[in-house]
Each structure stands twice: as structure tokens, then as C-alpha cells.
PDB file of C-alpha atoms and ligand atoms in Angstrom:
ATOM      1  CA  UNK A  29     -14.677   7.299  19.919  1.00  0.00           C
ATOM      2  CA  UNK A  30     -12.466   4.821  17.839  1.00  0.00           C
ATOM      3  CA  UNK A  31      -9.892   6.199  15.313  1.00  0.00           C
ATOM      4  CA  UNK A  32      -9.642   5.326  12.095  1.00  0.00           C
ATOM      5  CA  UNK A  33      -6.048   4.123  10.966  1.00  0.00           C
ATOM      6  CA  UNK A  34      -5.364   3.648   7.770  1.00  0.00           C
ATOM      7  CA  UNK A  35      -2.830   1.404   6.692  1.00  0.00           C
ATOM      8  CA  UNK A  36      -0.895   0.822   3.195  1.00  0.00           C
ATOM      9  CA  UNK A  37       1.318  -1.733   2.207  1.00  0.00           C
ATOM     10  CA  UNK A  38       3.362  -2.939  -0.876  1.00  0.00           C
ATOM     11  CA  UNK A  39       6.737  -3.403  -2.281  1.00  0.00           C
ATOM     12  CA  UNK A  40       7.397   0.263  -3.456  1.00  0.00           C
ATOM     13  CA  UNK A  41      10.008  -0.640  -5.896  1.00  0.00           C
ATOM     14  CA  UNK A  42       9.916   2.655  -6.698  1.00  0.00           C
ATOM     15  CA  UNK A  43       7.427   4.565  -4.730  1.00  0.00           C
ATOM     16  CA  UNK A  44       5.635   6.742  -6.515  1.00  0.00           C
ATOM     17  CA  UNK A  45       2.718   9.545  -7.146  1.00  0.00           C
ATOM     18  CA  UNK A  46       0.157   6.472  -8.099  1.00  0.00           C
ATOM     19  CA  UNK A  47       0.566   5.284  -3.872  1.00  0.00           C
ATOM     20  CA  UNK A  48       0.503   8.611  -2.565  1.00  0.00           C
ATOM     21  CA  UNK A  49      -1.739  11.122  -3.942  1.00  0.00           C
ATOM     22  CA  UNK A  50      -4.858   8.778  -3.866  1.00  0.00           C
ATOM     23  CA  UNK A  51      -3.760   7.991  -0.070  1.00  0.00           C
ATOM     24  CA  UNK A  52      -3.558  11.677   0.618  1.00  0.00           C
ATOM     25  CA  UNK A  53      -6.829  12.129  -1.066  1.00  0.00           C
ATOM     26  CA  UNK A  54      -8.332   9.158   0.698  1.00  0.00           C
ATOM     27  CA  UNK A  55      -7.020  10.519   4.458  1.00  0.00           C
ATOM     28  CA  UNK A  56      -8.634  13.859   3.507  1.00  0.00           C
ATOM     29  CA  UNK A  57     -12.198  11.777   2.476  1.00  0.00           C
ATOM     30  CA  UNK A  58     -11.900   9.571   5.709  1.00  0.00           C
ATOM     31  CA  UNK A  59     -10.458  12.452   8.210  1.00  0.00           C
ATOM     32  CA  UNK A  60      -7.917   9.444   8.911  1.00  0.00           C
ATOM     33  CA  UNK A  61      -5.924  10.116  12.432  1.00  0.00           C
ATOM     34  CA  UNK A  62      -2.955   8.298  11.140  1.00  0.00           C
ATOM     35  CA  UNK A  63      -1.728   6.228   7.881  1.00  0.00           C
ATOM     36  CA  UNK A  64       0.980   3.475   8.029  1.00  0.00           C
ATOM     37  CA  UNK A  65       3.063   2.781   5.113  1.00  0.00           C
ATOM     38  CA  UNK A  66       4.321  -0.842   5.204  1.00  0.00           C
ATOM     39  CA  UNK A  67       7.173  -1.560   2.623  1.00  0.00           C
ATOM     40  CA  UNK A  68       6.675  -5.219   2.310  1.00  0.00           C
ATOM     41  CA  UNK A  69      10.274  -7.303   2.374  1.00  0.00           C
ATOM     42  CA  UNK A  70      11.121  -9.244  -0.418  1.00  0.00           C
ATOM     43  CA  UNK A  71      12.705 -12.322  -0.551  1.00  0.00           C
ATOM     44  CA  UNK A  72      16.538 -12.077  -1.462  1.00  0.00           C
ATOM     45  CA  UNK A  73      16.310 -14.090  -4.459  1.00  0.00           C
ATOM     46  CA  UNK A  74      13.937 -11.414  -5.926  1.00  0.00           C
ATOM     47  CA  UNK A  75      16.030  -8.360  -4.657  1.00  0.00           C
ATOM     48  CA  UNK A  76      18.273  -8.065  -7.716  1.00  0.00           C
ATOM     49  CA  UNK A  77      18.588  -5.870 -10.133  1.00  0.00           C
ATOM     50  CA  UNK A  78      15.073  -3.782  -8.679  1.00  0.00           C
ATOM     51  CA  UNK A  79      15.684  -2.121  -5.451  1.00  0.00           C
ATOM     52  CA  UNK A  80      16.447  -3.816  -2.506  1.00  0.00           C
ATOM     53  CA  UNK A  81      14.869  -3.178   1.097  1.00  0.00           C
ATOM     54  CA  UNK A  82      17.192  -0.614   2.372  1.00  0.00           C
ATOM     55  CA  UNK A  83      17.015   1.425  -1.228  1.00  0.00           C
ATOM     56  CA  UNK A  84      13.204   1.172  -0.995  1.00  0.00           C
ATOM     57  CA  UNK A  85      13.116   2.233   2.587  1.00  0.00           C
ATOM     58  CA  UNK A  86      15.445   5.160   1.600  1.00  0.00           C
ATOM     59  CA  UNK A  87      13.300   6.411  -1.212  1.00  0.00           C
ATOM     60  CA  UNK A  88      10.237   6.052   0.980  1.00  0.00           C
ATOM     61  CA  UNK A  89      11.911   8.165   3.136  1.00  0.00           C
ATOM     62  CA  UNK A  90      12.988  10.750   0.494  1.00  0.00           C
ATOM     63  CA  UNK A  91       9.097  10.996  -1.030  1.00  0.00           C
ATOM     64  CA  UNK A  92       7.388  10.810   2.452  1.00  0.00           C
ATOM     65  CA  UNK A  93       9.044  14.225   3.060  1.00  0.00           C
ATOM     66  CA  UNK A  94       6.307  15.766   0.843  1.00  0.00           C
ATOM     67  CA  UNK A  95       3.321  13.713   3.203  1.00  0.00           C
ATOM     68  CA  UNK A  96       5.050  14.517   6.633  1.00  0.00           C
ATOM     69  CA  UNK A  97       1.831  13.382   7.937  1.00  0.00           C
ATOM     70  CA  UNK A  98       2.251   9.567   6.657  1.00  0.00           C
ATOM     71  CA  UNK A  99       4.092   6.951   9.090  1.00  0.00           C
ATOM     72  CA  UNK A 100       6.779   5.085   7.849  1.00  0.00           C
ATOM     73  CA  UNK A 101       6.084   1.858   9.453  1.00  0.00           C
ATOM     74  CA  UNK A 102       9.166  -0.723   8.891  1.00  0.00           C
ATOM     75  CA  UNK A 103       7.803  -3.757  11.114  1.00  0.00           C
ATOM     76  CA  UNK A 104       7.738  -6.108   8.006  1.00  0.00           C
ATOM     77  CA  UNK A 105      11.466  -5.350   7.112  1.00  0.00           C
ATOM     78  CA  UNK A 106      12.298  -5.795  10.676  1.00  0.00           C
ATOM     79  CA  UNK A 107      10.620  -9.198  11.042  1.00  0.00           C
ATOM     80  CA  UNK A 108      11.750 -12.247  10.028  1.00  0.00           C
ATOM     81  CA  UNK A 109      10.292 -14.269   7.722  1.00  0.00           C
ATOM     82  CA  UNK A 110       7.819 -14.017   4.658  1.00  0.00           C
ATOM     83  CA  UNK A 111       5.981 -10.243   4.934  1.00  0.00           C
ATOM     84  CA  UNK A 112       2.289 -11.849   5.505  1.00  0.00           C
ATOM     85  CA  UNK A 113      -0.169  -9.591   5.959  1.00  0.00           C
ATOM     86  CA  UNK A 114      -2.384 -11.218   8.494  1.00  0.00           C
ATOM     87  CA  UNK A 115       0.573 -11.050  10.805  1.00  0.00           C
ATOM     88  CA  UNK A 116       1.371  -7.417  10.458  1.00  0.00           C
ATOM     89  CA  UNK A 117      -2.149  -6.702  11.292  1.00  0.00           C
ATOM     90  CA  UNK A 118      -2.013  -8.669  14.069  1.00  0.00           C
ATOM     91  CA  UNK A 119       0.856  -6.770  15.505  1.00  0.00           C
ATOM     92  CA  UNK A 120      -0.559  -3.523  14.369  1.00  0.00           C
ATOM     93  CA  UNK A 121      -4.051  -4.609  16.230  1.00  0.00           C
ATOM     94  CA  UNK A 122      -1.772  -5.200  19.371  1.00  0.00           C
ATOM     95  CA  UNK A 123      -0.599  -1.639  18.851  1.00  0.00           C
ATOM     96  CA  UNK A 124      -3.775  -0.153  18.301  1.00  0.00           C
ATOM     97  CA  UNK A 125      -6.018  -2.587  20.664  1.00  0.00           C
ATOM     98  CA  UNK A 126      -9.305  -0.153  20.097  1.00  0.00           C
ATOM     99  CA  UNK A 127      -9.420   1.616  16.907  1.00  0.00           C
ATOM    100  CA  UNK A 128     -10.588   0.824  13.666  1.00  0.00           C
ATOM    101  CA  UNK A 129      -8.027  -0.839  11.303  1.00  0.00           C
ATOM    102  CA  UNK A 130      -8.169  -0.101   7.527  1.00  0.00           C
ATOM    103  CA  UNK A 131      -5.995  -1.946   5.539  1.00  0.00           C
ATOM    104  CA  UNK A 132      -6.053  -0.187   1.992  1.00  0.00           C
ATOM    105  CA  UNK A 133      -5.170  -1.854  -1.605  1.00  0.00           C
ATOM    106  CA  UNK A 134      -5.897  -0.999  -5.261  1.00  0.00           C
ATOM    107  CA  UNK A 135      -8.370  -2.906  -6.829  1.00  0.00           C
ATOM    108  CA  UNK A 136      -5.931  -5.378  -8.762  1.00  0.00           C
ATOM    109  CA  UNK A 137      -4.728  -6.259  -5.336  1.00  0.00           C
ATOM    110  CA  UNK A 138      -8.189  -6.656  -3.853  1.00  0.00           C
ATOM    111  CA  UNK A 139      -9.062  -8.750  -6.726  1.00  0.00           C
ATOM    112  CA  UNK A 140      -6.224 -11.388  -5.635  1.00  0.00           C
ATOM    113  CA  UNK A 141      -7.067 -11.361  -1.916  1.00  0.00           C
ATOM    114  CA  UNK A 142      -8.379 -15.134  -1.964  1.00  0.00           C
ATOM    115  CA  UNK A 143      -4.961 -16.237  -2.819  1.00  0.00           C
ATOM    116  CA  UNK A 144      -3.327 -14.404   0.356  1.00  0.00           C
ATOM    117  CA  UNK A 145      -2.192 -16.420   3.571  1.00  0.00           C
ATOM    118  CA  UNK A 146      -5.224 -16.550   5.962  1.00  0.00           C
ATOM    119  CA  UNK A 147      -6.972 -13.853   4.183  1.00  0.00           C
ATOM    120  CA  UNK A 148     -10.091 -14.631   5.761  1.00  0.00           C
ATOM    121  CA  UNK A 149      -8.550 -13.773   9.447  1.00  0.00           C
ATOM    122  CA  UNK A 150      -7.941 -10.659   8.159  1.00  0.00           C
ATOM    123  CA  UNK A 151     -11.237  -9.754   8.373  1.00  0.00           C
ATOM    124  CA  UNK A 152     -11.018 -10.313  11.982  1.00  0.00           C
ATOM    125  CA  UNK A 153      -8.496  -8.044  12.562  1.00  0.00           C
ATOM    126  CA  UNK A 154      -9.303  -4.826  10.070  1.00  0.00           C
ATOM    127  CA  UNK A 155     -11.651  -3.320   7.301  1.00  0.00           C
ATOM    128  CA  UNK A 156     -10.639  -3.173   3.604  1.00  0.00           C
ATOM    129  CA  UNK A 157     -10.717  -0.541   1.579  1.00  0.00           C
ATOM    130  CA  UNK A 158     -10.592  -0.722  -2.110  1.00  0.00           C
ATOM    131  CA  UNK A 159      -9.462   1.958  -3.849  1.00  0.00           C
ATOM    132  CA  UNK A 160      -9.917   2.009  -7.812  1.00  0.00           C
ATOM    133  CA  UNK A 161      -6.656   1.962  -9.660  1.00  0.00           C
ATOM    134  CA  UNK A 162      -6.993   4.277 -13.125  1.00  0.00           C
ATOM    135  CA  UNK A 163      -5.740   1.916 -16.115  1.00  0.00           C
ATOM    136  CA  UNK A 164      -7.757  -1.537 -14.289  1.00  0.00           C
ATOM    137  CA  UNK A 165     -10.679  -2.717 -14.503  1.00  0.00           C
ATOM    138  CA  UNK A 166     -13.175  -0.722 -12.032  1.00  0.00           C
ATOM    139  CA  UNK A 167     -13.824  -2.906  -8.597  1.00  0.00           C
ATOM    140  CA  UNK A 168     -16.245  -5.039  -8.961  1.00  0.00           C
ATOM    141  CA  UNK A 169     -17.650  -6.794  -5.793  1.00  0.00           C
ATOM    142  CA  UNK A 170     -16.520 -10.777  -6.011  1.00  0.00           C
ATOM    143  CA  UNK A 171     -18.750 -13.331  -4.977  1.00  0.00           C
ATOM    144  CA  UNK A 172     -16.757 -14.068  -1.796  1.00  0.00           C
ATOM    145  CA  UNK A 173     -17.274 -10.187  -0.977  1.00  0.00           C
ATOM    146  CA  UNK A 174     -20.802 -10.932  -0.032  1.00  0.00           C
ATOM    147  CA  UNK A 175     -19.785 -12.431   2.989  1.00  0.00           C
ATOM    148  CA  UNK A 176     -18.367  -9.315   4.284  1.00  0.00           C
ATOM    149  CA  UNK A 177     -20.824  -6.307   5.763  1.00  0.00           C
ATOM    150  CA  UNK A 178     -20.461  -3.518   3.148  1.00  0.00           C
ATOM    151  CA  UNK A 179     -19.135   0.002   4.896  1.00  0.00           C
ATOM    152  CA  UNK A 180     -19.937   3.658   3.798  1.00  0.00           C
ATOM    153  CA  UNK A 181     -17.358   6.394   5.044  1.00  0.00           C
ATOM    154  CA  UNK A 182     -19.553   7.231   7.985  1.00  0.00           C
ATOM    155  CA  UNK A 183     -19.977   3.727   8.852  1.00  0.00           C
ATOM    156  CA  UNK A 184     -16.032   2.951   9.347  1.00  0.00           C
ATOM    157  CA  UNK A 185     -15.388   3.970  12.571  1.00  0.00           C
ATOM    158  CA  UNK A 186     -18.581   2.017  14.209  1.00  0.00           C
ATOM    159  CA  UNK A 187     -16.332  -1.014  14.124  1.00  0.00           C
ATOM    160  CA  UNK A 188     -13.210  -1.938  14.522  1.00  0.00           C
ATOM    161  CA  UNK A 189     -12.659  -4.658  11.857  1.00  0.00           C
ATOM    162  CA  UNK A 190     -14.814  -6.795   9.176  1.00  0.00           C
ATOM    163  CA  UNK A 191     -16.281  -4.909   6.355  1.00  0.00           C
ATOM    164  CA  UNK A 192     -15.481  -3.591   2.949  1.00  0.00           C
ATOM    165  CA  UNK A 193     -15.551  -0.241   1.589  1.00  0.00           C
ATOM    166  CA  UNK A 194     -15.284   0.440  -2.310  1.00  0.00           C
ATOM    167  CA  UNK A 195     -13.713   4.290  -2.889  1.00  0.00           C
ATOM    168  CA  UNK A 196     -13.639   6.036  -6.666  1.00  0.00           C
ATOM    169  CA  UNK A 197     -10.717   8.547  -6.147  1.00  0.00           C
ATOM    170  CA  UNK A 198      -9.231  11.029  -8.824  1.00  0.00           C
ATOM    171  CA  UNK A 199      -7.195   8.133 -10.833  1.00  0.00           C
ATOM    172  CA  UNK A 200      -3.576   8.398 -11.380  1.00  0.00           C
ATOM    173  CA  UNK A 201      -2.537   6.475 -13.891  1.00  0.00           C
ATOM    174  CA  UNK A 202       0.966   5.680 -12.905  1.00  0.00           C
ATOM    175  CA  UNK A 203       2.841   2.184 -12.150  1.00  0.00           C
ATOM    176  CA  UNK A 204       5.710   1.010 -10.822  1.00  0.00           C
ATOM    177  CA  UNK A 205       6.586  -1.256 -13.925  1.00  0.00           C
ATOM    178  CA  UNK A 206       6.005   1.483 -16.146  1.00  0.00           C
ATOM    179  CA  UNK A 207       8.368   3.176 -14.326  1.00  0.00           C
ATOM    180  CA  UNK A 208      11.023   0.741 -14.396  1.00  0.00           C
ATOM    181  CA  UNK A 209      10.505   0.291 -17.559  1.00  0.00           C
ATOM    182  CA  UNK A 210      11.056   3.940 -18.464  1.00  0.00           C
ATOM    183  CA  UNK A 211      14.265   4.289 -16.601  1.00  0.00           C
ATOM    184  CA  UNK A 212      15.518   1.162 -17.971  1.00  0.00           C
ATOM    185  CA  UNK A 213      15.104   2.665 -21.576  1.00  0.00           C
ATOM    186  CA  UNK A 214      16.134   6.183 -20.602  1.00  0.00           C
ATOM    187  CA  UNK A 215      12.471   7.420 -20.815  1.00  0.00           C
ATOM    188  CA  UNK A 216      11.635  10.580 -18.786  1.00  0.00           C
ATOM    189  CA  UNK A 217       9.949   9.679 -15.330  1.00  0.00           C
ATOM    190  CA  UNK A 218       9.640  13.553 -14.137  1.00  0.00           C
ATOM    191  CA  UNK A 219       5.831  13.939 -12.509  1.00  0.00           C
ATOM    192  CA  UNK A 220       5.727  10.009 -12.549  1.00  0.00           C
ATOM    193  CA  UNK A 221       7.538  10.363  -8.588  1.00  0.00           C
ATOM    194  CA  UNK A 222       9.069  12.203  -6.327  1.00  0.00           C
ATOM    195  CA  UNK A 223      12.326  14.780  -7.984  1.00  0.00           C
ATOM    196  CA  UNK A 224      14.394  13.603  -4.584  1.00  0.00           C
ATOM    197  CA  UNK A 225      13.526  10.043  -5.397  1.00  0.00           C
ATOM    198  CA  UNK A 226      14.270  10.316  -9.171  1.00  0.00           C
ATOM    199  CA  UNK A 227      17.793  11.763  -7.752  1.00  0.00           C
ATOM    200  CA  UNK A 228      18.492   9.038  -5.560  1.00  0.00           C
ATOM    201  CA  UNK A 229      17.848   6.181  -8.362  1.00  0.00           C
ATOM    202  CA  UNK A 230      19.932   7.700 -10.623  1.00  0.00           C
ATOM    203  CA  UNK A 231      22.869   7.976  -8.074  1.00  0.00           C
ATOM    204  CA  UNK A 232      22.167   4.981  -6.802  1.00  0.00           C
ATOM    205  CA  UNK A 233      21.990   3.128 -10.082  1.00  0.00           C
ATOM    206  CA  UNK A 234      19.336   1.276  -9.316  1.00  0.00           C
ATOM    207  CA  UNK A 235      16.134   0.279 -12.457  1.00  0.00           C
ATOM    208  CA  UNK A 236      18.970   1.108 -15.375  1.00  0.00           C
ATOM    209  CA  UNK A 237      18.720  -2.508 -16.487  1.00  0.00           C
ATOM    210  CA  UNK A 238      15.408  -4.288 -17.293  1.00  0.00           C
ATOM    211  CA  UNK A 239      14.200  -7.673 -15.316  1.00  0.00           C
TER     212      UNK A 239
HETATM  213  P1  ATP B 468       3.449  -2.485 -10.270  1.00  0.00           P
HETATM  214  O1  ATP B 468       2.664  -1.162 -10.801  1.00  0.00           O
HETATM  215  O2  ATP B 468       4.610  -2.680 -10.840  1.00  0.00           O
HETATM  216  O3  ATP B 468       1.973  -3.427 -10.553  1.00  0.00           O
HETATM  217  P2  ATP B 468       2.760  -1.677  -7.734  1.00  0.00           P
HETATM  218  O4  ATP B 468       3.216   0.121  -7.696  1.00  0.00           O
HETATM  219  O5  ATP B 468       1.154  -1.693  -8.258  1.00  0.00           O
HETATM  220  O6  ATP B 468       3.743  -1.891  -8.826  1.00  0.00           O
HETATM  221  P3  ATP B 468       2.948  -2.013  -4.873  1.00  0.00           P
HETATM  222  O7  ATP B 468       3.974  -0.912  -4.701  1.00  0.00           O
HETATM  223  O8  ATP B 468       3.150  -3.342  -3.870  1.00  0.00           O
HETATM  224  O9  ATP B 468       3.467  -2.109  -6.512  1.00  0.00           O
HETATM  225  O10 ATP B 468       1.682  -1.107  -4.306  1.00  0.00           O
HETATM  226  C1  ATP B 468       1.248  -1.340  -3.425  1.00  0.00           C
HETATM  227  C2  ATP B 468      -0.654  -0.801  -3.409  1.00  0.00           C
HETATM  228  O11 ATP B 468      -0.273   0.455  -4.581  1.00  0.00           O
HETATM  229  C3  ATP B 468      -1.121  -1.961  -4.272  1.00  0.00           C
HETATM  230  O12 ATP B 468      -2.175  -2.307  -3.526  1.00  0.00           O
HETATM  231  C4  ATP B 468      -1.248  -1.061  -5.656  1.00  0.00           C
HETATM  232  O13 ATP B 468      -2.591  -1.901  -6.170  1.00  0.00           O
HETATM  233  C5  ATP B 468      -1.572   0.068  -4.919  1.00  0.00           C
HETATM  234  N1  ATP B 468      -1.396   1.176  -6.064  1.00  0.00           N
HETATM  235  C6  ATP B 468      -0.046   1.072  -7.267  1.00  0.00           C
HETATM  236  N2  ATP B 468      -0.202   1.737  -8.286  1.00  0.00           N
HETATM  237  C7  ATP B 468      -1.391   2.515  -8.004  1.00  0.00           C
HETATM  238  C8  ATP B 468      -2.193   3.389  -8.691  1.00  0.00           C
HETATM  239  N3  ATP B 468      -1.578   4.483  -9.811  1.00  0.00           N
HETATM  240  N4  ATP B 468      -3.481   3.815  -8.125  1.00  0.00           N
HETATM  241  C9  ATP B 468      -3.898   3.016  -7.127  1.00  0.00           C
HETATM  242  N5  ATP B 468      -3.438   2.329  -6.127  1.00  0.00           N
HETATM  243  C10 ATP B 468      -2.304   1.844  -6.620  1.00  0.00           C
END
């Protein structure tokens, strides 16, 4: 039977429990075989004073000590040029030719999908799993989504790509924007992200200025 491979991309600036807890719950719900965490590269003109790629990677490596099942996948940081998701999926499809690839995104990111580079090709390479994001509108089913098959948890392994699954998980209302704001104004962030990541942020003086 095809394996189920979950893919979760983002800027992770910084990585927080709003990313990792829902993903862990999803992994259990789907009985996913492998979960890849894929940090995106950010164009140099957008990198200061936010964390640079190396720092985002180091924060992820620290945070993932708590989630040893997750694979830190650096292919977007190693590739030249923009982090188009469709290119990442092509590379993952080469790695996993016969498995079910599931691209996971929060409902806010899903709403913007039709603005992504060659977004329709994404469905030729992977399923999309939409997780409800606390604090954002519930994921509706946009008109364009009717062109794609709606999956349920048990049907995801029957095909390798092309469907959409909407999943409702325990919401975790944490955002990177809020964390950066708190850090720049001296407010506590304990419990919102991994303690070792908090120490790293302070040691490297990463988000002390608001941008
Ligand atoms: P910001 O809070 O500034 O919007 P972000 O954490 O959403 O930042 P990314 O790191 O790029 O930014 O997010 C990666 C993915 O994680 C996106 O698909 C986003 O929708 C999802 N995500 C982020 N926070 C949550 C959350 N609290 N619950 C569910 N999904 C989330």
C-alpha cells in the first residue's frame, strides 16, 4: 500500500507550537508514515531584521528535538532561486514516486492558493490538507475547490495526488507575527514556542526590533 507522506512548508520565523502541535495531532489522525518540515528561503531583501535562513534552520532543529519523528527537509534552502512549492513537490515526487504526498497548509494559506506559481500543477503532484487555523475564518470551500476531489482520512492513500481534505484539529491560536511583536516589546513568550528556541532568540538578539 502507498505510504502517506505529509509535507509542511513555511517561513518558520520563528517556528512555534501553532505549527508543531496541530501537525503532530494530524500525524496521529492520519497515521502518516513520514512528515517533512520544509523551511522556505526568503529573498535577501526581506531577511533583516527578521531571522535569516541559517537562524530559522537552527531554531527548527532545536524545536524538532521535541518532535523526533519529523524530518527537517532543507531542499528549498539549498535550491537556487525562489521557493516555488510546485518545484519542491516535483523533487519530492521523484523521491517518493508511488506514495501519497499530502501538502499541509493552514486555512489562511489555502485561501491564497490560486495566487501561487503554477498552483493547479500542485494537484498533479500532491493532495492538499487544509487545517483550520484558530483566530482565522473557518476554512470554507472556495468555488475553485469544487474542481478537485474531496477526500476523507481513509481515502487519502487510494491515490497519490489530486484531492483536498479539510481537517478540524484542536486549534492553537499562536502566530509568528504575534511572537515577533511580543519579543520586540519585551512581553513574555513562554509556552508559545520551545524554551530552547526562546533562549536561542535572546542569545542571537533576533527579534528585538519590530519590523
Ligand atoms: P504569521 O503568524 O506571521 O502569519 P505563520 O506562522 O503563519 O506566520 P509560516 O511559518 O509561513 O507563517 O506558516 C507555515 C504554515 O503554518 C502556514 O500554512 C500557516 O497557515 C500554518 N500555521 C501557522 N500558524 C498556525 C496555527 N496557529 N494553526 C494552524 N496553522 C498554522
